[in-house]
Short mmCIF file of C-alpha atoms in Angstrom, two decimals:
data_model
loop_
_atom_site.label_atom_id
_atom_site.label_comp_id
_atom_site.label_asym_id
_atom_site.label_seq_id
_atom_site.Cartn_x
_atom_site.Cartn_y
_atom_site.Cartn_z
CA UNK U 734 32.99 -1.00 -18.54
CA UNK U 735 33.39 -3.07 -21.84
CA UNK U 736 30.32 -3.31 -24.01
CA UNK U 737 29.68 -6.82 -25.46
CA UNK U 738 31.11 -7.47 -29.08
CA UNK U 739 27.43 -8.22 -29.92
CA UNK U 740 26.00 -5.05 -28.89
CA UNK U 741 25.11 -1.55 -30.60
CA UNK U 742 24.60 1.58 -28.98
CA UNK U 743 22.77 4.70 -30.34
CA UNK U 744 21.81 7.88 -28.69
CA UNK U 745 18.30 9.43 -29.09
CA UNK U 746 17.67 12.77 -27.92
CA UNK U 747 17.01 12.18 -24.15
CA UNK U 748 17.56 8.56 -24.13
CA UNK U 749 19.85 5.83 -25.11
CA UNK U 750 19.22 2.47 -27.12
CA UNK U 751 21.28 -0.59 -26.74
CA UNK U 752 20.42 -3.39 -29.35
CA UNK U 753 21.67 -6.98 -28.66
CA UNK U 754 22.48 -8.19 -32.21
CA UNK U 755 22.20 -11.67 -31.26
CA UNK U 756 18.86 -11.73 -29.82
CA UNK U 757 17.33 -8.80 -31.70
CA UNK U 758 16.22 -7.26 -28.36
CA UNK U 759 16.41 -3.33 -27.74
CA UNK U 760 17.09 -1.76 -24.40
CA UNK U 761 16.20 1.49 -23.69
CA UNK U 762 17.90 3.93 -21.14
CA UNK U 763 15.90 6.85 -19.74
CA UNK U 764 18.02 10.02 -19.12
CA UNK U 765 19.51 8.67 -15.77
CA UNK U 766 20.37 5.45 -17.02
CA UNK U 767 22.06 7.36 -20.07
CA UNK U 768 24.05 9.21 -17.54
CA UNK U 769 25.04 5.95 -15.62
CA UNK U 770 25.95 4.45 -18.98
CA UNK U 771 28.29 7.31 -20.01
CA UNK U 772 30.02 7.61 -17.08
CA UNK U 773 30.80 4.22 -16.64
CA UNK U 774 32.01 4.29 -20.35
CA UNK U 775 34.18 7.20 -19.55
CA UNK U 776 35.75 6.14 -16.29
CA UNK U 777 38.16 3.04 -15.73
CA UNK U 778 36.09 1.54 -12.86
CA UNK U 779 32.80 1.91 -10.86
CA UNK U 780 34.39 4.23 -8.01
CA UNK U 781 35.26 6.60 -10.51
CA UNK U 782 32.18 7.06 -12.28
CA UNK U 783 30.36 7.00 -9.07
CA UNK U 784 32.73 9.83 -7.82
CA UNK U 785 31.90 12.03 -11.02
CA UNK U 786 28.39 11.73 -10.85
CA UNK U 787 28.05 12.19 -7.27
CA UNK U 788 29.78 15.49 -7.70
CA UNK U 789 27.77 16.50 -10.88
CA UNK U 790 24.30 15.69 -9.26
CA UNK U 791 25.28 16.37 -5.73
CA UNK U 792 24.11 13.18 -4.67
CA UNK U 793 24.99 10.80 -1.56
CA UNK U 794 27.57 8.49 -3.21
CA UNK U 795 26.87 5.26 -1.17
CA UNK U 796 23.48 5.37 -2.57
CA UNK U 797 24.58 6.21 -5.83
CA UNK U 798 27.04 3.29 -5.98
CA UNK U 799 24.27 0.87 -4.80
CA UNK U 800 22.02 2.38 -7.68
CA UNK U 801 24.85 2.18 -10.30
CA UNK U 802 25.59 -1.56 -8.99
CA UNK U 803 22.51 -2.79 -9.81
CA UNK U 804 22.39 -0.81 -13.04
CA UNK U 805 25.59 -2.89 -13.87
CA UNK U 806 24.02 -5.97 -12.95
CA UNK U 807 21.18 -5.60 -15.07
CA UNK U 808 23.36 -4.90 -18.06
CA UNK U 809 25.35 -8.01 -17.25
CA UNK U 810 22.00 -9.89 -16.79
CA UNK U 811 21.02 -8.69 -20.37
CA UNK U 812 24.27 -9.93 -21.83
CA UNK U 813 25.24 -6.42 -22.82
CA UNK U 814 28.19 -5.62 -20.99
CA UNK U 815 31.30 -8.11 -20.03
CA UNK U 816 32.79 -8.09 -16.53
CA UNK U 817 36.41 -8.35 -15.78
CA UNK U 818 37.52 -11.23 -13.70
CA UNK U 819 38.15 -8.98 -10.69
CA UNK U 820 34.46 -8.18 -10.84
CA UNK U 821 34.71 -4.55 -12.07
CA UNK U 822 32.75 -4.04 -14.98
CA UNK F 208 -2.74 -17.85 -83.13
CA UNK F 209 -0.37 -17.44 -80.29
CA UNK F 210 -0.85 -14.54 -77.93
CA UNK F 211 1.51 -11.67 -77.99
CA UNK F 212 4.46 -11.39 -75.67
CA UNK F 213 3.15 -9.11 -72.90
CA UNK F 214 5.36 -5.73 -73.28
CA UNK F 215 8.11 -5.09 -70.79
CA UNK F 216 7.58 -2.19 -68.77
CA UNK F 217 9.63 -0.37 -65.95
CA UNK F 218 8.66 1.58 -63.06
CA UNK F 219 10.18 3.21 -59.97
CA UNK F 220 8.82 2.61 -56.43
CA UNK F 221 10.35 2.02 -52.75
CA UNK F 222 14.01 3.00 -54.14
CA UNK F 223 13.90 0.22 -56.83
CA UNK F 224 13.93 0.08 -60.39
CA UNK F 225 11.13 -2.44 -61.33
CA UNK F 226 11.27 -4.66 -64.45
CA UNK F 227 7.93 -6.56 -65.14
CA UNK F 228 6.21 -8.16 -68.20
CA UNK F 229 2.59 -8.80 -66.74
CA UNK F 230 -0.25 -6.68 -66.61
CA UNK F 231 0.24 -4.29 -63.90
CA UNK F 232 -2.44 -1.53 -63.63
CA UNK F 233 -1.24 1.64 -61.74
CA UNK F 234 2.13 0.17 -61.35
CA UNK F 235 3.79 -0.64 -64.76
CA UNK F 236 5.50 2.68 -66.24
CA UNK F 237 5.18 4.35 -62.92
CA UNK F 238 7.87 6.84 -62.01
CA UNK F 239 10.61 6.99 -64.66
CA UNK F 240 13.01 9.25 -62.66
CA UNK F 241 16.61 8.82 -62.83
CA UNK F 242 17.18 4.98 -63.12
CA UNK F 243 20.01 4.61 -60.80
CA UNK F 244 18.47 2.30 -58.13
CA UNK F 245 18.97 -1.15 -57.73
CA UNK F 246 16.81 -3.20 -59.63
CA UNK F 247 14.23 -6.24 -59.23
CA UNK F 248 12.62 -8.02 -61.80
CA UNK F 249 9.03 -9.16 -61.37
CA UNK F 250 7.57 -12.40 -63.29
CA UNK F 251 4.63 -14.49 -63.22
CA UNK F 252 4.96 -18.20 -62.70
CA UNK F 253 2.59 -21.26 -61.85
CA UNK F 254 2.49 -22.27 -58.22
CA UNK F 255 4.29 -25.40 -58.62
CA UNK F 256 7.57 -23.50 -60.01
CA UNK F 257 7.66 -22.06 -56.56
CA UNK F 258 8.10 -25.30 -54.96
CA UNK F 259 11.95 -24.75 -54.69
CA UNK F 260 12.15 -21.69 -52.21
CA UNK F 261 15.90 -22.33 -51.13
CA UNK F 262 17.69 -19.20 -49.81
CA UNK F 263 14.46 -17.24 -50.74
CA UNK F 264 11.42 -16.10 -49.01
CA UNK F 265 8.55 -17.86 -49.99
CA UNK F 266 4.80 -16.78 -49.15
CA UNK F 267 1.66 -18.86 -49.26
CA UNK F 268 -1.25 -16.81 -48.78
CA UNK F 269 -4.89 -18.24 -48.89
CA UNK F 270 -6.22 -15.55 -50.72
CA UNK F 271 -3.37 -13.87 -52.61
CA UNK F 272 -1.56 -17.06 -53.85
CA UNK F 273 2.01 -18.21 -53.69
CA UNK F 274 5.30 -15.64 -54.19
CA UNK F 275 8.65 -15.78 -54.04
CA UNK F 276 11.50 -13.05 -53.33
CA UNK F 277 15.00 -13.98 -53.86
CA UNK F 278 17.39 -13.50 -50.90
CA UNK F 279 18.95 -10.45 -52.49
CA UNK F 280 15.83 -8.78 -53.23
CA UNK F 281 16.35 -8.96 -56.94
CA UNK F 282 13.86 -11.29 -58.42
CA UNK F 283 10.17 -11.31 -57.36
CA UNK F 284 8.06 -14.36 -58.95
CA UNK F 285 4.37 -14.42 -58.48
CA UNK F 286 1.78 -17.15 -58.67
CA UNK F 287 -1.50 -15.35 -57.98
CA UNK F 288 -4.78 -16.99 -58.24
CA UNK F 289 -5.95 -17.27 -61.60
CA UNK F 290 -9.51 -15.82 -60.80
CA UNK F 291 -8.32 -12.45 -59.04
CA UNK F 292 -7.79 -9.51 -61.24
CA UNK F 293 -4.59 -8.20 -61.37
CA UNK F 294 -5.06 -5.14 -59.23
CA UNK F 295 -6.44 -7.15 -56.60
CA UNK F 296 -3.53 -9.55 -56.15
CA UNK F 297 -1.05 -6.97 -56.74
CA UNK F 298 -2.11 -5.39 -53.46
CA UNK F 299 0.13 -8.04 -51.92
CA UNK F 300 2.94 -7.25 -54.51
CA UNK F 301 3.02 -3.62 -53.40
CA UNK F 302 2.32 -4.08 -49.85
CA UNK F 303 4.13 -7.01 -48.85
CA UNK F 304 6.74 -8.05 -51.48
CA UNK F 305 8.27 -5.00 -52.81
CA UNK F 306 8.72 -3.78 -49.40
CA UNK F 307 10.52 -6.88 -48.58
CA UNK F 308 12.81 -6.47 -51.83
CA UNK F 309 13.22 -2.74 -50.97
CA UNK F 310 14.77 -4.15 -47.70
CA UNK F 311 16.83 -6.47 -48.94
CA UNK F 312 18.34 -3.83 -51.07
CA UNK F 313 19.32 -1.77 -48.21
CA UNK F 314 16.29 0.56 -47.40
CA UNK F 315 13.93 0.38 -44.30
CA UNK F 316 10.47 0.04 -44.80
CA UNK F 317 8.29 1.77 -41.99
CA UNK F 318 4.79 1.22 -41.40
CA UNK F 319 3.78 4.73 -42.37
CA UNK F 320 2.04 6.40 -45.31
CA UNK F 321 3.99 9.73 -46.60
CA UNK F 322 3.48 12.87 -48.67
CA UNK F 323 5.20 15.53 -49.72
CA UNK F 324 4.99 18.98 -48.41
CA UNK F 325 7.25 21.80 -49.71
CA UNK F 326 10.00 19.22 -50.99
CA UNK F 327 10.15 17.31 -47.64
CA UNK F 328 8.53 14.05 -46.65
CA UNK F 329 5.91 14.07 -43.97
CA UNK F 330 5.41 10.49 -42.31
CA UNK F 331 2.16 9.21 -41.24
CA UNK F 332 2.37 6.36 -38.71
CA UNK F 333 -0.31 4.60 -36.61
CA UNK F 334 -2.07 1.20 -36.53
CA UNK F 335 -4.61 -0.09 -38.98
CA UNK F 336 -7.74 1.84 -39.02
CA UNK F 337 -6.01 4.99 -37.59
CA UNK F 338 -6.38 6.78 -40.72
CA UNK F 339 -2.92 6.86 -42.40
CA UNK F 340 -4.30 6.43 -45.96
CA UNK F 341 -7.41 8.73 -45.70
CA UNK F 342 -5.37 11.59 -43.83
CA UNK F 343 -2.70 11.30 -46.61
CA UNK F 344 -4.94 11.53 -49.11
CA UNK F 345 -6.74 14.52 -47.71
CA UNK F 346 -3.28 15.96 -47.44
CA UNK F 347 -2.87 15.05 -51.32
CA UNK F 348 -6.39 16.77 -51.75
CA UNK F 349 -5.29 19.77 -50.06
CA UNK F 350 -2.19 20.18 -52.28
CA UNK F 351 0.46 17.62 -50.76
CA UNK F 352 2.25 15.25 -53.16
CA UNK F 353 1.24 11.58 -52.94
CA UNK F 354 4.45 9.52 -51.68
CA UNK F 355 3.05 6.11 -50.14
CA UNK F 356 0.47 4.34 -48.75
CA UNK F 357 1.14 2.35 -45.69
CA UNK F 358 4.60 1.56 -46.17
CA UNK F 359 7.37 4.08 -46.90
CA UNK F 360 10.99 3.01 -47.61
CA UNK F 361 13.27 5.09 -45.99
CA UNK F 362 17.29 5.56 -46.60
CA UNK F 363 19.78 7.03 -44.59
CA UNK F 364 21.86 8.63 -46.93
CA UNK F 365 25.01 11.15 -46.30
CA UNK F 366 23.40 11.73 -42.59
CA UNK F 367 19.96 12.60 -44.12
CA UNK F 368 16.81 10.31 -43.63
CA UNK F 369 15.21 10.17 -47.12
CA UNK F 370 11.47 8.56 -48.08
CA UNK F 371 11.68 7.07 -51.32
CA UNK F 372 8.37 7.52 -53.34
CA UNK F 373 5.95 4.18 -53.46
CA UNK F 374 4.11 3.20 -56.57
CA UNK F 375 1.28 5.81 -56.29
CA UNK F 376 -1.26 3.25 -55.35
CA UNK F 377 -3.42 3.56 -52.08
CA UNK F 378 -6.42 1.85 -50.62
CA UNK F 379 -9.16 3.80 -49.17
CA UNK F 380 -12.51 3.04 -47.45
CA UNK F 381 -15.37 3.82 -50.08
CA UNK F 382 -17.12 6.02 -47.68
CA UNK F 383 -13.86 8.00 -46.98
CA UNK F 384 -13.22 8.13 -50.92
CA UNK F 385 -16.78 9.78 -51.61
CA UNK F 386 -16.01 12.55 -48.76
CA UNK F 387 -12.77 13.50 -50.69
CA UNK F 388 -13.05 17.01 -52.57
CA UNK F 389 -14.44 16.06 -56.06
CA UNK F 390 -11.79 18.45 -57.75
CA UNK F 391 -8.93 16.46 -56.34
CA UNK F 392 -10.14 12.57 -56.43
CA UNK F 393 -11.35 12.95 -60.09
CA UNK F 394 -7.95 12.73 -60.83
CA UNK F 395 -7.42 9.58 -59.27
CA UNK F 396 -7.86 6.31 -61.22
CA UNK F 397 -10.08 3.89 -59.76
CA UNK F 398 -8.73 0.28 -60.26
CA UNK F 399 -11.16 -1.81 -58.49
CA UNK F 400 -13.16 -2.24 -54.90
CA UNK F 401 -13.13 -5.25 -52.65
CA UNK F 402 -14.62 -5.56 -49.44
CA UNK F 403 -15.47 -1.82 -48.92
CA UNK F 404 -12.33 -0.61 -49.95
CA UNK F 405 -11.33 1.12 -53.08
CA UNK F 406 -7.88 0.73 -54.84
CA UNK F 407 -7.00 4.24 -56.31
CA UNK F 408 -4.03 5.44 -58.71
CA UNK F 409 -2.75 8.94 -57.46
CA UNK F 410 -0.70 10.99 -59.88
CA UNK F 411 1.96 13.67 -59.35
CA UNK F 412 4.45 11.16 -56.94
CA UNK F 413 7.65 12.87 -57.00
CA UNK F 414 10.36 11.18 -59.06
CA UNK F 415 13.04 11.23 -56.25
CA UNK F 416 13.37 10.71 -52.69
CA UNK F 417 12.40 13.38 -50.42
CA UNK F 418 14.05 14.33 -47.04
CA UNK F 419 11.83 13.44 -43.89
CA UNK F 420 10.81 16.39 -42.00
CA UNK F 421 8.34 15.19 -39.69
CA UNK F 422 6.85 11.94 -38.31
CA UNK F 423 3.02 12.00 -36.99
CA UNK F 424 1.88 8.96 -34.98
CA UNK F 425 -2.16 8.86 -35.52
CA UNK F 426 -4.20 7.71 -32.96
CA UNK F 427 -7.99 7.69 -32.69
CA UNK F 428 -9.36 8.08 -29.15
CA UNK F 429 -12.73 7.77 -27.45
CA UNK F 430 -11.79 9.80 -24.42
CA UNK F 431 -10.95 13.20 -25.88
CA UNK F 432 -13.24 15.89 -27.50
CA UNK F 433 -10.54 17.84 -29.62
CA UNK F 434 -7.50 17.12 -31.67
CA UNK F 435 -4.24 17.07 -29.68
CA UNK F 436 -0.45 16.88 -30.69
CA UNK F 437 1.95 15.69 -28.17
CA UNK F 438 4.99 13.58 -27.70
CA UNK F 439 4.47 10.00 -28.34
CA UNK F 440 3.23 7.93 -25.58
CA UNK F 441 5.24 5.06 -26.39
CA UNK F 442 8.58 7.36 -26.59
CA UNK F 443 10.27 8.00 -29.74
CA UNK F 444 12.73 5.16 -29.92
CA UNK F 445 10.01 2.62 -29.24
CA UNK F 446 7.83 4.43 -31.86
CA UNK F 447 10.37 4.44 -34.78
CA UNK F 448 11.96 1.18 -33.86
CA UNK F 449 8.58 -0.62 -33.29
CA UNK F 450 7.17 1.12 -36.37
CA UNK F 451 9.11 -1.32 -38.78
CA UNK F 452 7.21 -2.96 -41.51
CA UNK F 453 9.17 -5.83 -41.32
CA UNK F 454 10.01 -7.60 -37.97
CA UNK F 455 11.23 -10.68 -39.37
CA UNK F 456 14.63 -9.95 -41.11
CA UNK F 457 16.97 -10.06 -38.12
CA UNK F 458 20.42 -10.36 -39.64
CA UNK F 459 22.72 -8.07 -37.23
CA UNK F 460 23.72 -5.67 -40.14
CA UNK F 461 20.02 -5.12 -40.95
CA UNK F 462 19.26 -4.38 -37.52
CA UNK F 463 22.11 -2.04 -36.82
CA UNK F 464 21.02 -0.13 -39.99
CA UNK F 465 17.32 0.04 -38.54
CA UNK F 466 18.88 1.37 -35.29
CA UNK F 467 21.10 3.76 -37.21
CA UNK F 468 18.15 5.10 -39.48
CA UNK F 469 15.76 5.53 -36.48
CA UNK F 470 18.59 7.31 -34.07
CA UNK F 471 18.97 9.94 -37.16
CA UNK F 472 15.53 10.05 -37.92
CA UNK F 473 14.85 11.04 -34.06
CA UNK F 474 17.50 13.65 -34.41
CA UNK F 475 16.54 15.24 -37.48
CA UNK F 476 12.65 15.29 -37.58
CA UNK F 477 10.14 15.92 -34.84
CA UNK F 478 7.94 12.86 -33.94
CA UNK F 479 4.79 13.65 -32.64
CA UNK F 480 1.73 11.93 -31.51
CA UNK F 481 -1.50 13.25 -33.18
CA UNK F 482 -4.61 12.40 -30.93
CA UNK F 483 -7.60 12.41 -32.78
CA UNK F 484 -11.08 12.07 -31.27
CA UNK F 485 -13.42 9.55 -32.92
CA UNK F 486 -15.87 12.63 -34.20
CA UNK F 487 -12.91 14.21 -36.34
CA UNK F 488 -12.58 13.04 -40.09
CA UNK F 489 -9.55 12.78 -41.87
CA UNK F 490 -9.95 16.21 -43.60
CA UNK F 491 -9.76 17.92 -40.30
CA UNK F 492 -6.97 15.64 -38.78
CA UNK F 493 -4.96 16.67 -42.18
CA UNK F 494 -5.88 20.48 -41.83
CA UNK F 495 -4.59 20.03 -38.36
CA UNK F 496 -1.55 18.28 -39.31
CA UNK F 497 -0.78 20.70 -42.07
CA UNK F 498 -0.90 23.50 -39.35
CA UNK F 499 1.38 22.06 -37.01
CA UNK F 500 3.84 21.94 -40.08
CA UNK F 501 3.33 25.61 -40.69
CA UNK F 502 4.24 26.37 -36.88
CA UNK F 503 7.68 28.11 -36.23
CA UNK F 504 10.18 25.46 -35.13
#
């Protein structure tokens, strides 16, 4: 996942805030959103991130993948991440 | 015979060294600690002299007059109405113009009163009417040191969030002031009153910034009977980011600085909501906050 250049990210206890420096809007991620976000930053693609979290939280990977795809879609919609040409965030 | 030139004065407030040459009750000469902060000069002018506001922030207030702050915060020029006493129009100088100058110099103004307890700053946030001023002054009456009323200038320095002292001026409802312990409030200088609010100058303001040790968000509630301290209902990030005193300076560098400072503050100081029933006054609220401060971490 590649953060957009106009974005700043900071951790708060238990949450993450993403600041869009162009619009001045702040976006908050709760604990689960933070876990998704950090897994996506650590891994080269969505599949790897899903695999990591499914193992860590012992959850169904198909459901998790849907949730993470929706999460990525939300970040793209808000202009916070950039999507590679092959569609992988 | 020409009037004598007004004496130039210096003061320290909001992390700024102020230089002025007009009557400024309670402000002129305030502070005087180590003069290493950035400087802001203050001057009077006629309204017409402020017509050119290119690159500056211009304020046209129907009651307080016309004022201009330079884009870098180094110059503040004021054209107050001639019939307003100095202490009264300077509520706008202290309450709006100097916090903007402080922001333009790199500090972050938070909508909070502040007191110093045991060498650390305690910030009191809350909407207008929540009791920030009266609780702060109640804490001062109980032995805390007065830092700031309504706006606190914060700075992230070497990993610590510091609160700079304000000018030692506060506005408090007359009936609240009347209930303050006489032995404490007798030392406060009353500058004037307007629409039921008294402007006071409070001594003993620290000469330097203090590290922030706690943030309390005061909320007055009609649906509770006893005072309660809990996590802030809005969440910590929204409480701190949304509590900025200035929402209109939106340059990316400033927004990043606000985010950095808020994140660090959340890491280093507990942020708690103090829910106060309508039946409890500022003195009891102050006692409760002091008690929470004394609890082991």
